Coordinates of C-alpha atoms in Angstrom, one line a residue:
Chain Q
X1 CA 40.5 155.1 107.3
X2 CA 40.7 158.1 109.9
X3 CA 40.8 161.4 108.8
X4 CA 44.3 162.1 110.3
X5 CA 45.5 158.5 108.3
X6 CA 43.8 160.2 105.3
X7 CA 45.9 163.2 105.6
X8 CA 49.3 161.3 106.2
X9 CA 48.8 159.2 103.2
X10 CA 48.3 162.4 100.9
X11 CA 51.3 163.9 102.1
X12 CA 53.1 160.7 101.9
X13 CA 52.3 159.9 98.3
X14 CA 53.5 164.4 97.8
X15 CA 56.8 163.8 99.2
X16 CA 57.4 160.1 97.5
X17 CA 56.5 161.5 94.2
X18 CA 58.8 164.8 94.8
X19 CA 61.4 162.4 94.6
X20 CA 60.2 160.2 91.7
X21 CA 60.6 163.5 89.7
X22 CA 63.7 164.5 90.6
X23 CA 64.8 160.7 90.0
X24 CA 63.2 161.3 86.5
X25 CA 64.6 164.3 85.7
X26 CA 68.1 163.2 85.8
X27 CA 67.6 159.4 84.9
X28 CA 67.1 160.6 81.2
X29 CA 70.4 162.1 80.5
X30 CA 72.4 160.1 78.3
X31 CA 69.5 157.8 77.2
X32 CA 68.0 158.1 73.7
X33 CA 64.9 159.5 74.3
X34 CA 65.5 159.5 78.0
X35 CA 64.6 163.5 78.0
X36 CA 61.2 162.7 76.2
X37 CA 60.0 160.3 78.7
X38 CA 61.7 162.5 81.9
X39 CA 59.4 165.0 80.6
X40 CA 56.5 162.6 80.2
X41 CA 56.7 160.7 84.0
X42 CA 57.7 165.1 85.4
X43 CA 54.2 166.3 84.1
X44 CA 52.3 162.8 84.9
X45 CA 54.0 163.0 88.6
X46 CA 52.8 166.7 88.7
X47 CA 49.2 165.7 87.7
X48 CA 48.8 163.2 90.1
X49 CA 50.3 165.8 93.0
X50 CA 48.0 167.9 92.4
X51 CA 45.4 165.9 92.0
X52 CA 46.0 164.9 95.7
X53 CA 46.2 168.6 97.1
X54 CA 43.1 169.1 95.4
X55 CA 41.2 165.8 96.5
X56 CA 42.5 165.3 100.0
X57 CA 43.7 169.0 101.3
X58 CA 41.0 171.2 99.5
X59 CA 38.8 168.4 99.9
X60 CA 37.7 168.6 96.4
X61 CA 36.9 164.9 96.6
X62 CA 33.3 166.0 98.5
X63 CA 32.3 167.9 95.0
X64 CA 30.1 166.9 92.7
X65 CA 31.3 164.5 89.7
X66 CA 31.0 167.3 86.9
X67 CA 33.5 169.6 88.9
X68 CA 36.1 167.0 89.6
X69 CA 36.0 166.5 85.8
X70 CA 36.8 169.9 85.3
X71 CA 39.5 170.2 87.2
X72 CA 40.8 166.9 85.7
X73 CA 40.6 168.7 82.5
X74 CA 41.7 172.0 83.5
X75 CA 45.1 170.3 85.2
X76 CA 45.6 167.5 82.6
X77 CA 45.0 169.8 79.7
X78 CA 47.2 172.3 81.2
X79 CA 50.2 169.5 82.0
X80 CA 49.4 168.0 78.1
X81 CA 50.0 171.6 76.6
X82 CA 53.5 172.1 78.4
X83 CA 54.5 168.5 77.9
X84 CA 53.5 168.9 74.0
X85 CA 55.3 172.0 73.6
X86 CA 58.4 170.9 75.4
X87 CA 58.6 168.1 73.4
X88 CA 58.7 170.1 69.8
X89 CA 62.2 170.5 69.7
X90 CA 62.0 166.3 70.0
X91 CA 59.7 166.3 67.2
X92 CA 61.4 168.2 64.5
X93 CA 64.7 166.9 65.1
X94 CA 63.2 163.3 64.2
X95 CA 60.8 165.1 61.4
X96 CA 64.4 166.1 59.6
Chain P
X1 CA 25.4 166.0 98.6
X2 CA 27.7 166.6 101.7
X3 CA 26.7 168.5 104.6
X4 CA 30.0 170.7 104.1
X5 CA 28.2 172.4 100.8
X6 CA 25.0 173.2 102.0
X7 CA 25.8 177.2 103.0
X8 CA 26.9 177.9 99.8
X9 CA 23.3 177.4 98.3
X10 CA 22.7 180.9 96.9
X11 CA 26.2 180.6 94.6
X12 CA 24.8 178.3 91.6
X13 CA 27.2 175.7 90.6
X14 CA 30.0 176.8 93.1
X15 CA 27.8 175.8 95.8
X16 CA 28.7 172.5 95.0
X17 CA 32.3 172.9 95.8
X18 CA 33.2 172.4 99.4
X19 CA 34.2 175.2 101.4
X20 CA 34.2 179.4 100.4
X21 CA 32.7 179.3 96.5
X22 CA 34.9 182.6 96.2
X23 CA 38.5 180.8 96.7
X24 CA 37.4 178.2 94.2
X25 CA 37.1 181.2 91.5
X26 CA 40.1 182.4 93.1
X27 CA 42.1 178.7 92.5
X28 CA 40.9 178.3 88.7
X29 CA 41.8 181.9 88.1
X30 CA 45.2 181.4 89.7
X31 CA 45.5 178.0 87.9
X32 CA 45.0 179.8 84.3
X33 CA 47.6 182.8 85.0
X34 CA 50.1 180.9 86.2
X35 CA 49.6 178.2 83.4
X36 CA 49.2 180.5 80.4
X37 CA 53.0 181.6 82.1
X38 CA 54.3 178.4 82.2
X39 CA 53.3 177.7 78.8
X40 CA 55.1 181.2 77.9
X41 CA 57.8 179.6 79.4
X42 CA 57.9 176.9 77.7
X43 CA 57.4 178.6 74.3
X44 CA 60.7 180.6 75.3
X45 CA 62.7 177.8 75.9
X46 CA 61.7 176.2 72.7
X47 CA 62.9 179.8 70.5
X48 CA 66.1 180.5 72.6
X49 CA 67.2 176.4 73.8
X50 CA 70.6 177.2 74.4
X51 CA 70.0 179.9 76.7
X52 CA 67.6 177.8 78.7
X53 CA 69.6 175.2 79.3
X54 CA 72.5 177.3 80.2
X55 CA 70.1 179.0 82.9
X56 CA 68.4 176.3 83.8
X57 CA 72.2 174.1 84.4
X58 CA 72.6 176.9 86.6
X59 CA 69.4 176.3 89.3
X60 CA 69.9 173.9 92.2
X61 CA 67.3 171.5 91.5
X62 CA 68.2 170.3 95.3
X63 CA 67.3 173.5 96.8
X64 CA 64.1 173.6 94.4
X65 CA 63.1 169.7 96.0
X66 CA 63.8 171.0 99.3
X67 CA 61.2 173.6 99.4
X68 CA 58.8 171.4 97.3
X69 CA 58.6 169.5 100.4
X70 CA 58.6 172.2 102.4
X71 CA 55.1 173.5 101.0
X72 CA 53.8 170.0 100.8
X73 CA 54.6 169.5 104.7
X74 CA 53.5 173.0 104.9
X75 CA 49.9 172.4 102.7
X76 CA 49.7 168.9 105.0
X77 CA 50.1 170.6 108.8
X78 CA 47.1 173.6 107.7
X79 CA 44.9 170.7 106.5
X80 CA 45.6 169.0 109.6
X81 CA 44.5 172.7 111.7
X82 CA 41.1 172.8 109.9
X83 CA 40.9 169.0 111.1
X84 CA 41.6 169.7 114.4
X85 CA 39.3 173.2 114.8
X86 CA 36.0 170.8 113.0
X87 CA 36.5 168.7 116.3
X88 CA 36.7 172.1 118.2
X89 CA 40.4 171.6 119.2
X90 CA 41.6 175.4 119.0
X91 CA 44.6 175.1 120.7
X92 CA 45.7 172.1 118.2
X93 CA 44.4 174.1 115.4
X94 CA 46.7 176.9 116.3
X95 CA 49.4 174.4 116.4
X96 CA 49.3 173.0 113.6
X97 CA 48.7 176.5 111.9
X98 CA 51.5 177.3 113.3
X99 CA 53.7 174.3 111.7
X100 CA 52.2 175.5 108.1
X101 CA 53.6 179.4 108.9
X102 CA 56.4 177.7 109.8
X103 CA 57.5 175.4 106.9
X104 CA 55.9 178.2 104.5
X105 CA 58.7 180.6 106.0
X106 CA 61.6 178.1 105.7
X107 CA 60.0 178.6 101.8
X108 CA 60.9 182.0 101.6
X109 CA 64.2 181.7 103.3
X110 CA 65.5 179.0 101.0
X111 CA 64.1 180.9 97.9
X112 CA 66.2 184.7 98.9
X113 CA 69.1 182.4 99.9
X114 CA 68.7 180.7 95.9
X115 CA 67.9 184.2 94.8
X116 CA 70.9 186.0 96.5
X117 CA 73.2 183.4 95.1
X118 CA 71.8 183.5 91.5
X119 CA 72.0 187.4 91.7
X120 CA 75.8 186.9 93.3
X121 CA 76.7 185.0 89.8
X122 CA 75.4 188.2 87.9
X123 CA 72.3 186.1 86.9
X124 CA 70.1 189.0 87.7
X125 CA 66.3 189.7 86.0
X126 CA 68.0 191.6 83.0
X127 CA 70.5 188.7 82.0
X128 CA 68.9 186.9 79.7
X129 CA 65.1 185.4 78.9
X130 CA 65.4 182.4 80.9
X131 CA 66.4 184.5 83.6
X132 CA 63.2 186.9 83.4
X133 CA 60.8 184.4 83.2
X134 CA 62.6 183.0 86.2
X135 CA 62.2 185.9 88.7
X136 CA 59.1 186.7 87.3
X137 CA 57.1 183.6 88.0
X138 CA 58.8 182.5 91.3
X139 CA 58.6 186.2 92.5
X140 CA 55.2 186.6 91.0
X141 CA 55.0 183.0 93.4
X142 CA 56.5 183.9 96.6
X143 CA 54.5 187.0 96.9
X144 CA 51.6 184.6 97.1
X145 CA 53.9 182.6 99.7
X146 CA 53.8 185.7 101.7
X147 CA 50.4 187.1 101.5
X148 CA 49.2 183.5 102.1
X149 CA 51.7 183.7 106.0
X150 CA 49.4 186.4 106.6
X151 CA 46.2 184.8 105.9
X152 CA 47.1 182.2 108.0
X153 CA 48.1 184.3 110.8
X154 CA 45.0 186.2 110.6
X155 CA 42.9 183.3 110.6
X156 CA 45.0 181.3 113.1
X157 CA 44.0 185.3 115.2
X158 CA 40.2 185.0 114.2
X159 CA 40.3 181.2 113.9
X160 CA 36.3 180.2 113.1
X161 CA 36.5 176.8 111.4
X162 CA 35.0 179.0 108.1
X163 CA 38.2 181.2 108.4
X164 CA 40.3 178.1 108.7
X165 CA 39.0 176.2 105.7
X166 CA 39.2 179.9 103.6
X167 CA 42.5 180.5 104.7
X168 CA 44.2 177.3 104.2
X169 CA 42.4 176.7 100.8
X170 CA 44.5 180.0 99.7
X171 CA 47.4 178.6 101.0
X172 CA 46.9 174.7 99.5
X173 CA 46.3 177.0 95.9
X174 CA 49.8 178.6 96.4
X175 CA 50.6 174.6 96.8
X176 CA 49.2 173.9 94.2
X177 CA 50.8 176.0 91.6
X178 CA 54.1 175.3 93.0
X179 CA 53.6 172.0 92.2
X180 CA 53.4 172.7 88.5
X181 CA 55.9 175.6 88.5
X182 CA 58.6 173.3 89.9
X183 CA 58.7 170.3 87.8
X184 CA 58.9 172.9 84.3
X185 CA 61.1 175.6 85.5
X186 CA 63.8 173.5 87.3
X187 CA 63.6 170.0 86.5
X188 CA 62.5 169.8 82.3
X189 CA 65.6 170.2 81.1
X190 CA 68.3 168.4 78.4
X191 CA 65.4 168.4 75.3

């Protein structure tokens, strides 16, 4: 694949997943347990964006194995953290 | 290892990243204070729930899409100028620079029009919680937006390929953290 067909696809699979989110965001509503999973396919949408910024645009896909791992972790424990504490108030209403 | 990491030799592990070592420390550092907001955010809206849905009914999630592709087209045309200046196409480079400025500015403009008309409704930064954290972290964001313009003009002045790939690596972190910022401040809402 050519550099420039490289770059397209990135920005292509950015721009489709812009709208998979904002789908997800609103396809929840009125859904038991819709607003769990919006959240859930928002921060796994994000993770994946930037994942691509990072691999194809700051060409972090040219780095060594152990620092792709830490940004994995950094970004997906990051997105985990928000996506746990957004989903307390979920939680503890089906705790009580 | 690539032939793209073999200046940075003398910087230890960051010599393994591709590109200026010192915009990687930059990115993670970037990466941690915006997420240790975020995650304030998020511990906010989780005390005070009715006040952050109220706020957060009152964003336009459209306007928020919008400039999400903005920067993504934006992030897309500066990785496309550092392409073009490693095949020593300046002009093209400059071009394409030129699209990132240009898309990064339409940025801005949409966020002071979604500004003016939240600050129109009364919704300024002393309303209420949601409404400080807002103005905080997108302002606290846009001022990155706009030193990031001048970085790319600067390098699109003094356009070596090095300042090209420093320059845009600022500006595809700015990207980056919008990326995150949008999906929690505008579009997690109704839990």
């Amino acid at each position: 694949m050519t550099e420039e067909r490289r770059l397209f696809r990135a920005w292509l699979i950015l721009m489709s997943l812009t709208l998979v989110s904002l789908l997800a965001a609103f396809g929840g509503e009125g859904i038991e347990g819709g607003s769990a999973l919006s959240l859930a396919v928002l921060m796994g949408t994000a993770f994946i964006k930037t994942r691509q910024v990072l691999d194809h645009f700051l060409d972090l896909r040219e780095a060594r194995a152990g620092w792709r791992a830490f940004f994995t972790l950094l970004l997906a424990g990051l997105l985990l953290i928000l996506l746990g504490v957004g989903l307390i108030p979920t939680l503890m209403q089906e705790a009580t | 290892m690539n032939a793209k990491l073999k200046d940075n030799a003398e910087w230890g592990a960051l010599s393994a990243l591709p590109g200026n070592p010192m915009i990687w420390i930059l990115i993670i550092s970037e990466l941690v204070v915006f997420g240790l907001a975020l995650i304030g955010f998020m511990a906010m809206r989780f005390l005070k729930p009715e006040i952050f849905a109220t706020g957060q009914a009152a964003l336009d999630y459209w306007l928020g899409g919008l400039n999400t592709m903005f920067l993504i087209t934006s992030g897309w045309c500066a990785a496309r100028a550092v392409h073009a200046r490693s095949r020593d196409q300046r002009q093209k480079a400059r071009l394409w620079l030129g699209g990132a400025g240009m898309f990064g500015a339409a940025f801005l403009v949409v966020k002071l029009v979604e500004w003016s008309e939240k600050l129109s409704q009364g919704h300024d930064i002393a309303f209420d919680a949601f409404f400080t954290l807002f103005y905080l972290i997108t302002g606290f964001h846009a001022a990155h937006v706009v030193m990031g313009l001048a970085i790319l003009a600067i390098v699109g002045w003094w356009d070596s390929l090095e300042n090209l790939k420093t320059g845009t690596a600022f500006w595809h972190m700015v990207d980056l953290i919008w990326l995150i910022i949008f999906p929690v401040i505008y579009l997690a809402r109704g839990l």
